[in-house]
Coordinates of C-alpha atoms in Angstrom, one line a residue:
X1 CA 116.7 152.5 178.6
X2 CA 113.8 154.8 177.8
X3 CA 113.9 159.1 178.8
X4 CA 111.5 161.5 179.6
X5 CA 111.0 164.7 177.7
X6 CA 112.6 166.8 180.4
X7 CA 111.3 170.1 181.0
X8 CA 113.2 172.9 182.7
X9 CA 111.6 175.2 185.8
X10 CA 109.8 177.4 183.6
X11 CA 108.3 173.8 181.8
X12 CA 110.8 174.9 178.7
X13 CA 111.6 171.9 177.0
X14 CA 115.3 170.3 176.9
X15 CA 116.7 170.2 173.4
X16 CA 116.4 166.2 172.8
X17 CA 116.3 163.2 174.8
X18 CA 115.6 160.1 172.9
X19 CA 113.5 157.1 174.5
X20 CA 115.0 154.0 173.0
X21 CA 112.5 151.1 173.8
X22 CA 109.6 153.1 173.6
X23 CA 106.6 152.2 172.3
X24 CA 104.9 154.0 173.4
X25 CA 104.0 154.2 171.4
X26 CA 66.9 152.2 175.6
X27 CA 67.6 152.9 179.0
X28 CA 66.4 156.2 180.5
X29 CA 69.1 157.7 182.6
X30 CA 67.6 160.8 182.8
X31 CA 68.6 163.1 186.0
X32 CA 65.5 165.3 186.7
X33 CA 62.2 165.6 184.1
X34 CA 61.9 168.6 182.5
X35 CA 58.9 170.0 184.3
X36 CA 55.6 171.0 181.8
X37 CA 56.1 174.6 182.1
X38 CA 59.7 174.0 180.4
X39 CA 57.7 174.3 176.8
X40 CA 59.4 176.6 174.8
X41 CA 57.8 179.8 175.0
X42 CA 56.0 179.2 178.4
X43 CA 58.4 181.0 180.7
X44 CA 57.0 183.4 182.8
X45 CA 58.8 187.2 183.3
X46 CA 59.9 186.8 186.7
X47 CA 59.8 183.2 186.9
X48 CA 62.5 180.8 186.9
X49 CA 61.3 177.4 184.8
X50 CA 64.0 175.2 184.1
X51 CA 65.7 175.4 180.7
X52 CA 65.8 171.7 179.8
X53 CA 69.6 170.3 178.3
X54 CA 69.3 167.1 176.9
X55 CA 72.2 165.0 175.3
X56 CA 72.8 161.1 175.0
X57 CA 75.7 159.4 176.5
X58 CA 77.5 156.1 176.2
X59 CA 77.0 154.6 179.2
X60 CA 77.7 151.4 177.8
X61 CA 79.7 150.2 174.7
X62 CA 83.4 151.2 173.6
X63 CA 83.3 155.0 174.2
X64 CA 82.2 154.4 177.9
X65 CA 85.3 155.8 179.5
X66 CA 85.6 159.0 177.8
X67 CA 81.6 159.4 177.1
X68 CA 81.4 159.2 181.5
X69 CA 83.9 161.7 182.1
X70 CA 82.2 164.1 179.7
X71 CA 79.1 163.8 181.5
X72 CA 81.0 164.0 185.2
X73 CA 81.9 167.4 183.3
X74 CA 78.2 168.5 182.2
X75 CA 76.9 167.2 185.7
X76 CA 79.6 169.4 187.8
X77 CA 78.5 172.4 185.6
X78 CA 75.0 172.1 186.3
X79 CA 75.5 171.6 189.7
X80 CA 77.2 175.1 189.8
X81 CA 75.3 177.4 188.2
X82 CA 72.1 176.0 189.5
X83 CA 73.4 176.2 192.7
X84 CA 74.3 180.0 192.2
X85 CA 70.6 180.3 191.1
X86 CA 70.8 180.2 187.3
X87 CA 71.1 182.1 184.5
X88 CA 69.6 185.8 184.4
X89 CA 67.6 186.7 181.7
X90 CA 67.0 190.4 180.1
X91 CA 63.3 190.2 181.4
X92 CA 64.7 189.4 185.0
X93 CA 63.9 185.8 185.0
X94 CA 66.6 183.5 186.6
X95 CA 66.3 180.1 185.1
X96 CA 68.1 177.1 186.2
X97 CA 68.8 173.9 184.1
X98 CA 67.8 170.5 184.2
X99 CA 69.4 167.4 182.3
X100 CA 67.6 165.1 180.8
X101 CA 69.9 161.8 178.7
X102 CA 69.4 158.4 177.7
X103 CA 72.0 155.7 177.0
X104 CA 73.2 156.0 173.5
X105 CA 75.2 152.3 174.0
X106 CA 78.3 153.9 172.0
X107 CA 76.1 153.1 168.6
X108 CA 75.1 155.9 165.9
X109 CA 72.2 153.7 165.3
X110 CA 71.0 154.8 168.4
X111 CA 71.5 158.4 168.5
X112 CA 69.2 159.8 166.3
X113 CA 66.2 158.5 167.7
X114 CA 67.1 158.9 171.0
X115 CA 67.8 163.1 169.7
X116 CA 64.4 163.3 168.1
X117 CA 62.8 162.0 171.6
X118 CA 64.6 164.4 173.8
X119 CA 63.3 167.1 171.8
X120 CA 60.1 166.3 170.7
X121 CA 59.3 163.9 174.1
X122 CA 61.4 165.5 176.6
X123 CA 61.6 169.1 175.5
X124 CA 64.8 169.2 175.0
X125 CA 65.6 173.4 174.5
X126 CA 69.2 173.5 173.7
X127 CA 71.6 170.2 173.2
X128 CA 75.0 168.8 174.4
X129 CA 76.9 166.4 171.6
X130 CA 77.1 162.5 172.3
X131 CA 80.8 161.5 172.6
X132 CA 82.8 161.2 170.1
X133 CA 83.0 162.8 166.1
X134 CA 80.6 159.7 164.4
X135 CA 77.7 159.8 167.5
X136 CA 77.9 163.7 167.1
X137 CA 77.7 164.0 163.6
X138 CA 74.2 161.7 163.8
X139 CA 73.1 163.7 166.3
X140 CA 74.3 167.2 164.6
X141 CA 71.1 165.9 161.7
X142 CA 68.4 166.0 164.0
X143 CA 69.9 169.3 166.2
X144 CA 69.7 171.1 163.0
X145 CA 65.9 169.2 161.4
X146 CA 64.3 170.5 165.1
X147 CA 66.0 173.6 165.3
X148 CA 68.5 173.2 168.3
X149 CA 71.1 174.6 169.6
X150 CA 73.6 171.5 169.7
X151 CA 77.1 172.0 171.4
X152 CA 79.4 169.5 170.1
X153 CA 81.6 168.7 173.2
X154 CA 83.9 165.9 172.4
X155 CA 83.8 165.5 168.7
X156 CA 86.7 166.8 166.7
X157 CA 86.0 166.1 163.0
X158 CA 85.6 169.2 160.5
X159 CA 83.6 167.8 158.2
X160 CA 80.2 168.1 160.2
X161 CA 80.8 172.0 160.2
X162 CA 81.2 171.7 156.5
X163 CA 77.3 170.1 155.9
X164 CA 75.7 174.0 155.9
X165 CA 74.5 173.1 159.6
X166 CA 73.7 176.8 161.4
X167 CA 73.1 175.8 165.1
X168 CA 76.0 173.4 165.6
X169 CA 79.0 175.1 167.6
X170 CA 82.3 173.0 168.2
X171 CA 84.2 172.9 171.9
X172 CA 87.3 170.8 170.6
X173 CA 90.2 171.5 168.4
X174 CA 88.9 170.4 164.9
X175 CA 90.6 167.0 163.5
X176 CA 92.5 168.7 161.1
X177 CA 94.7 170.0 164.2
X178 CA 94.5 167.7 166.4
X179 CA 98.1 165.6 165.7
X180 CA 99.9 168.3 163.4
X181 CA 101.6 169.2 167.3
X182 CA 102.9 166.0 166.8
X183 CA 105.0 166.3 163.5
X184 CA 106.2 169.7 165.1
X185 CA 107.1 167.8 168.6
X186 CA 108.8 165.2 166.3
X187 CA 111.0 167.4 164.1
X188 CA 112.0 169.0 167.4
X189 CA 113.2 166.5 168.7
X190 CA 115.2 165.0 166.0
X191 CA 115.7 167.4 162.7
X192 CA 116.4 164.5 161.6
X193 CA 113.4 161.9 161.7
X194 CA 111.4 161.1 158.6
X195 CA 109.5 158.0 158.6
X196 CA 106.4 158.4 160.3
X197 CA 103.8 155.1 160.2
X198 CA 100.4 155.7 160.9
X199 CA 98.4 153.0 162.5
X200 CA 94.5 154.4 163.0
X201 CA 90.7 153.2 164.0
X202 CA 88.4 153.0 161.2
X203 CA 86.3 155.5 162.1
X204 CA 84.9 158.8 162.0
X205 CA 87.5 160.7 163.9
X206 CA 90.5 158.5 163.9
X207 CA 90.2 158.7 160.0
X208 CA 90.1 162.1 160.2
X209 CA 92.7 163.1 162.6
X210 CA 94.7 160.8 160.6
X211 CA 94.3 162.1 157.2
X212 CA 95.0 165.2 157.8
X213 CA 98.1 164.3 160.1
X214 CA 99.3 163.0 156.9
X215 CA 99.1 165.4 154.5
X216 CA 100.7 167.9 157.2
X217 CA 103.2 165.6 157.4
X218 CA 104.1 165.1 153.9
X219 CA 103.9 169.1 153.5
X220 CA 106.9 169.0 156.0
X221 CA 109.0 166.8 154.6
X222 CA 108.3 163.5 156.3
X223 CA 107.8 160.1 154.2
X224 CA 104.7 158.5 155.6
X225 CA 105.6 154.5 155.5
X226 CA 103.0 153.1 156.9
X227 CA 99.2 154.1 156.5
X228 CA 97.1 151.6 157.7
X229 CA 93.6 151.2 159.4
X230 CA 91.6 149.1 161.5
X231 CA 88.1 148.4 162.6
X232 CA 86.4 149.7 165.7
X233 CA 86.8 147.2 168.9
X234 CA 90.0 145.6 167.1
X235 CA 92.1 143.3 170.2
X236 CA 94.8 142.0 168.3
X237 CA 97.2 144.3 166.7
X238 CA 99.9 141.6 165.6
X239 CA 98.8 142.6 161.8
X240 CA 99.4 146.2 161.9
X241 CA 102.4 146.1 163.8
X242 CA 104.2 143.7 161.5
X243 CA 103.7 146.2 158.8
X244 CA 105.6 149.1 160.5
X245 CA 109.6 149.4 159.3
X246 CA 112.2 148.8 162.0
X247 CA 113.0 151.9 160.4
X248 CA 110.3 153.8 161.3
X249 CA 111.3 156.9 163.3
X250 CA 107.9 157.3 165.2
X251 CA 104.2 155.5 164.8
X252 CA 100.9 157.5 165.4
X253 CA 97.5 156.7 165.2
X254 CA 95.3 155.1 167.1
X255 CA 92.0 155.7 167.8
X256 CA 89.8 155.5 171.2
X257 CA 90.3 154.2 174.7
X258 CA 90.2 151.0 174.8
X259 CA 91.8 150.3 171.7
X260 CA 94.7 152.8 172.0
X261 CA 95.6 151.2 175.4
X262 CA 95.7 147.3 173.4
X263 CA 97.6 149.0 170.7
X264 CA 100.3 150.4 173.1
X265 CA 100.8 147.6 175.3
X266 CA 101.2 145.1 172.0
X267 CA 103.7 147.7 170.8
X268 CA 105.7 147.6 173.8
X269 CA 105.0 143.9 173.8
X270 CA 106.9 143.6 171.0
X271 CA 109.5 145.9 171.7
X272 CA 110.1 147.5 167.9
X273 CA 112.2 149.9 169.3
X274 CA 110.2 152.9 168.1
X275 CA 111.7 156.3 169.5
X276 CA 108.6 158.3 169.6
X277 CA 104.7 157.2 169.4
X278 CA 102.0 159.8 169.9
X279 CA 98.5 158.0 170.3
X280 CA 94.8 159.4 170.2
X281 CA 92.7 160.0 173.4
X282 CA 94.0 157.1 175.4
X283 CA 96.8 158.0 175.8
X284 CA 95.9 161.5 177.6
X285 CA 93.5 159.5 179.9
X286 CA 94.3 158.8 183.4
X287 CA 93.4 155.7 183.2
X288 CA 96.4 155.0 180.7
X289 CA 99.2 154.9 183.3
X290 CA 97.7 151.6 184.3
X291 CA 100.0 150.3 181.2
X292 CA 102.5 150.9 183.7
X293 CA 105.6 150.4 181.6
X294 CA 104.3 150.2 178.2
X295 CA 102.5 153.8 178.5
X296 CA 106.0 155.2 179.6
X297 CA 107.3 157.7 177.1
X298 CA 103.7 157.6 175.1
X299 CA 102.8 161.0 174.0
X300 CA 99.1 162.1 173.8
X301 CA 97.7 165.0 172.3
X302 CA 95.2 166.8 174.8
X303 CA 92.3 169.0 174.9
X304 CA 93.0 170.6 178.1
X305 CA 95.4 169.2 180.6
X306 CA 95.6 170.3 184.7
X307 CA 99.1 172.0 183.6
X308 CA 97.3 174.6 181.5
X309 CA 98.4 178.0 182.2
X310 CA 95.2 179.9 181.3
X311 CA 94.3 182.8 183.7
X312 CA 92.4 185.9 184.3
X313 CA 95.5 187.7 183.8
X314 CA 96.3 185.7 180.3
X315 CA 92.7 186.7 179.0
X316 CA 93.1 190.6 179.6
X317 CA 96.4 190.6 178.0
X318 CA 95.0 188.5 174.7
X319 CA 92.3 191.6 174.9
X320 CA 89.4 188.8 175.7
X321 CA 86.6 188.1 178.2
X322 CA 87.2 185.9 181.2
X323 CA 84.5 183.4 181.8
X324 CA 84.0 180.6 184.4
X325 CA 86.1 179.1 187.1
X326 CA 89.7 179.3 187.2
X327 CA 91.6 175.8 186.1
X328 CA 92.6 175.2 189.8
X329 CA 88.8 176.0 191.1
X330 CA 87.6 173.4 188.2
X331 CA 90.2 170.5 189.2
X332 CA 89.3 170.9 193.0
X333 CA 85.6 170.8 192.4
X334 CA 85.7 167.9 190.1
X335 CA 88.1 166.1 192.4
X336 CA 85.6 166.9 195.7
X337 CA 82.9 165.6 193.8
X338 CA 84.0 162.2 191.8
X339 CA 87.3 161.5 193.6
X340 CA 89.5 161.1 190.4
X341 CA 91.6 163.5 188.8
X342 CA 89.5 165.3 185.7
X343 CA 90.5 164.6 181.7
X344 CA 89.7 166.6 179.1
X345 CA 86.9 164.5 178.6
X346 CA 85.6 165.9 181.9
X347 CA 87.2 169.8 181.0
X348 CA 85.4 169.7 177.9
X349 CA 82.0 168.0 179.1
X350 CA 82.0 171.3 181.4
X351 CA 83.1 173.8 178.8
X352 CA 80.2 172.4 176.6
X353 CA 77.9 173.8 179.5
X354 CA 79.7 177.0 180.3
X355 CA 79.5 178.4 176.8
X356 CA 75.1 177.6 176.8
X357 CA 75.8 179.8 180.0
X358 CA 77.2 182.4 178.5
X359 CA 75.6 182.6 175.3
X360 CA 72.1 182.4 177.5
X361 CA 73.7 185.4 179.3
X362 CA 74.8 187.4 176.2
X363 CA 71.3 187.0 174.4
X364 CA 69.3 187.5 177.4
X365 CA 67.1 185.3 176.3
X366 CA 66.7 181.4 175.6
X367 CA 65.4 182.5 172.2
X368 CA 67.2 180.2 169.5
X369 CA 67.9 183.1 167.2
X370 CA 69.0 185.3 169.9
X371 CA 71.0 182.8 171.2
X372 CA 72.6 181.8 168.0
X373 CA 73.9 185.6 167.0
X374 CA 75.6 185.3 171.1
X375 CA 77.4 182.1 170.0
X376 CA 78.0 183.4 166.6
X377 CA 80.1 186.4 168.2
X378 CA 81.6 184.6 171.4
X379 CA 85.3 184.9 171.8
X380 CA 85.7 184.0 175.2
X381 CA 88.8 183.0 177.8
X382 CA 88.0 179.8 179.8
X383 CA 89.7 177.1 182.1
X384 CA 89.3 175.2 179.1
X385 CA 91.2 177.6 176.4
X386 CA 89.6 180.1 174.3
X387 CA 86.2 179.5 172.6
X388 CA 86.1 181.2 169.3
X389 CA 83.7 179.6 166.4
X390 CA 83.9 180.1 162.7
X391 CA 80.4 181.9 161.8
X392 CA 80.9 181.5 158.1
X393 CA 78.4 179.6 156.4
X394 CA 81.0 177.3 154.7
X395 CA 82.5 176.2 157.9
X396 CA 80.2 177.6 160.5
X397 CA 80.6 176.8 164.3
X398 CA 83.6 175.3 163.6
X399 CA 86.3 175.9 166.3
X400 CA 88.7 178.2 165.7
X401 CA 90.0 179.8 168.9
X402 CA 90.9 176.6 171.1
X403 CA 94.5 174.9 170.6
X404 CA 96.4 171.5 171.2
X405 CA 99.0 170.8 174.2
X406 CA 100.3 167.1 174.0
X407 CA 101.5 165.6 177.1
X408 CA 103.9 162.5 177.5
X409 CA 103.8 159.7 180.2
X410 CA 107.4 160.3 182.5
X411 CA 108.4 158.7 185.9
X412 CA 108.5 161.4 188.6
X413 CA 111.4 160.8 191.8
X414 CA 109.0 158.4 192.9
X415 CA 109.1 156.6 190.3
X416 CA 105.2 156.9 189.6
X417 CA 103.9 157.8 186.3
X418 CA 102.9 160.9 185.7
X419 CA 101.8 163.1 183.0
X420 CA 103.9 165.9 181.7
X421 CA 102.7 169.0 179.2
X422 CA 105.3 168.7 176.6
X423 CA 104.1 170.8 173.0
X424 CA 104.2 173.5 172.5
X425 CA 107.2 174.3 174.7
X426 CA 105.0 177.8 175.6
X427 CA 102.0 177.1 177.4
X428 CA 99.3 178.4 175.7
X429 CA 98.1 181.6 177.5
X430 CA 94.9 181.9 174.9

């Protein structure tokens, strides 16, 4: 019989409940063209020519899921602010934005060039991330060659913020973060749990999130049994999963969407009896609780989740600037306008936009330097969490203000799966 993490009322966790069978364990796409007089240096005092935003996204290929709900994000932002008539500038211009992206078919092959023609074909001014860590990290090259702005929005890894880049700022909790929750949730739980195999994608951001996972892991006393990796688009998971222990006290890894949703259900499939799994982006998808029984009890860490508690209120007592919609306004919007609940694909998709906003705002300008020194000091409170970035050369627009939550799949009264906010037992306020 498997249990829910149960939270009290006030979403405070209950001490322990175990979950014994858990396994849980080159297309143009482009919206509008940037118009001629969007050339940089063309806009007129007064006017309001569109600032051009361009960005690649995986329309096809293995990141499709998560790459679609980042751009729902980026569209529903655009929509917004262009609708409240732009961004004002300090010579009393009010510019809007148009979008201009291409179809990066989920390959880094792909990326760059497409990059290089948004800015020197399209006139790209300022630029969003692809999806995921690998895509961004080829595109974070030709941001930084050009001279653009590039917002990473869904790509976690540290490592491109330690290449000397100066114009690459980071929406997401870095990689090094992003399952340490986990180990925390775990020991929690069970004070007594140490064996922790790690099953994990090949790539970029799997690797990543992985490695550093298990050096935090080892620093806290856990034995890692199990370190194991495999390659991108992987369908049979029989191999891996032989190698965990029937000892093993929890598995985590994993990697994307479509292969964290195989590697669950062949967990469950084969019914190891794992007590606690904690997978990668799929399992914080929507989409996931189409597992029906074998995403029950799966715990996912989470960008942003509905459930997060981050206010107006939250922001003035943390001493920081309230920015954008509120979580409930973003959620009803998104719903109105693509009929599906948002993930923090979507959140972060729209954050990515909301801090070009902002920073536009700050500088007053669309000046790149100008721009840059807005970024460089932003410490802002959003739907999404705080936005902070790391304006040291050595590490510079890494992220360092946003946080974790992890969620885990539960049955409600209805017996329909649903996700709960489970770490850290306080909601994150900023």
């Amino acid at each position: 019989m498997r249990k829910n993490i149960k939270l009290a009322s006030n979403r405070r966790m209950a001490l322990y409940c175990w979950f014994p069978l858990i396994l849980s364990a080159a297309l143009i796409c482009g919206c509008e063209r940037s118009p001629s007089a969007n050339a940089r240096g063309s806009r007129q005092p007064g006017g309001s020519a569109r600032v051009t935003i361009g960005f690649t996204v995986s329309q096809t290929g293995k990141l499709n899921i998560e790459s679609m709900r980042q751009l729902n994000g980026i569209t529903l932002w655009m929509e917004q602010v262009n609708k409240a008539g732009g961004v004002k500038l300090a010579d009393g211009a009010a510019v809007p934005f148009s979008a201009r992206y291409y179809d990066d078919e989920s390959s880094k092959e792909r990326v760059q060039e497409l990059y290089t023609k948004l800015i020197n074909g399209d006139g790209a001014e300022f630029l969003i991330s692809p999806y995921s860590s690998g895509l961004a990290d080829a595109a974070a090259i030709i941001a930084e060659q050009y001279g653009r702005i590039m917002i990473t929005a869904g790509a976690a890894s540290d490592s491109t913020h330690m290449k000397g880049y100066s114009l690459v700022y980071q929406v997401y909790t870095p990689a090094s973060r992003y399952l340490t929750g986990a180990f925390d949730l775990l020991r929690k739980l069970d004070p007594h749990a140490t064996g922790v195999a790690i099953v994990r994608e090949n790539d970029k951001f799997s690797t990543d999130v992985c490695v550093a996972a298990r050096a935090y892991g080892e620093r806290n006393g856990f034995r890692i049994v199990t370190f194991e990796g495999y390659d991108s688009g992987t369908t049979d998971f029989a191999p891996f999963i032989s190698k965990i222990p029937r000892t093993a006290d929890a598995v985590m890894g994993g990697g994307h969407f479509a292969d964290g949703c195989t590697f669950a259900r062949q967990l469950f499939e084969k019914g190891l009896g794992i007590k606690f799994v904690a997978l990668l982006v799929a399992a914080a998808e929507p989409k996931f609780a189409g597992l029906g029984e074998a995403a029950r009890g799966v715990i996912g860490p989470s960008q942003w989740e509905p459930l997060c508690g981050y206010t107006p209120e939250s922001a003035k007592a943390a001493g920081l600037e309230w920015y954008g919609p509120s979580v409930a306004d973003f959620i009803s919007e998104y719903r109105r306008k693509f009929g599906e609940e948002p993930s923090y694909h979507s959140a972060g998709g729209y954050a990515a936009g909301l801090i070009v906003q902002r920073a536009i705002e700050k500088a007053g300008s669309v000046e790149t330097r100008t721009v840059k020194a807005a970024l460089d000091e932003l410490d802002i409170l959003t739907f999404f969490g705080r936005m902070k970035f790391d304006a040291r050369a050595q590490a510079h627009g890494l992220q360092i203000g946003h946080e974790m939550v992890y969620i885990q799949w539960q049955k409600s009264a209805s017996g329909a799966l649903i996700k709960q906010v489970v770490w850290p037992i306080r909601q994150p306020k900023a």
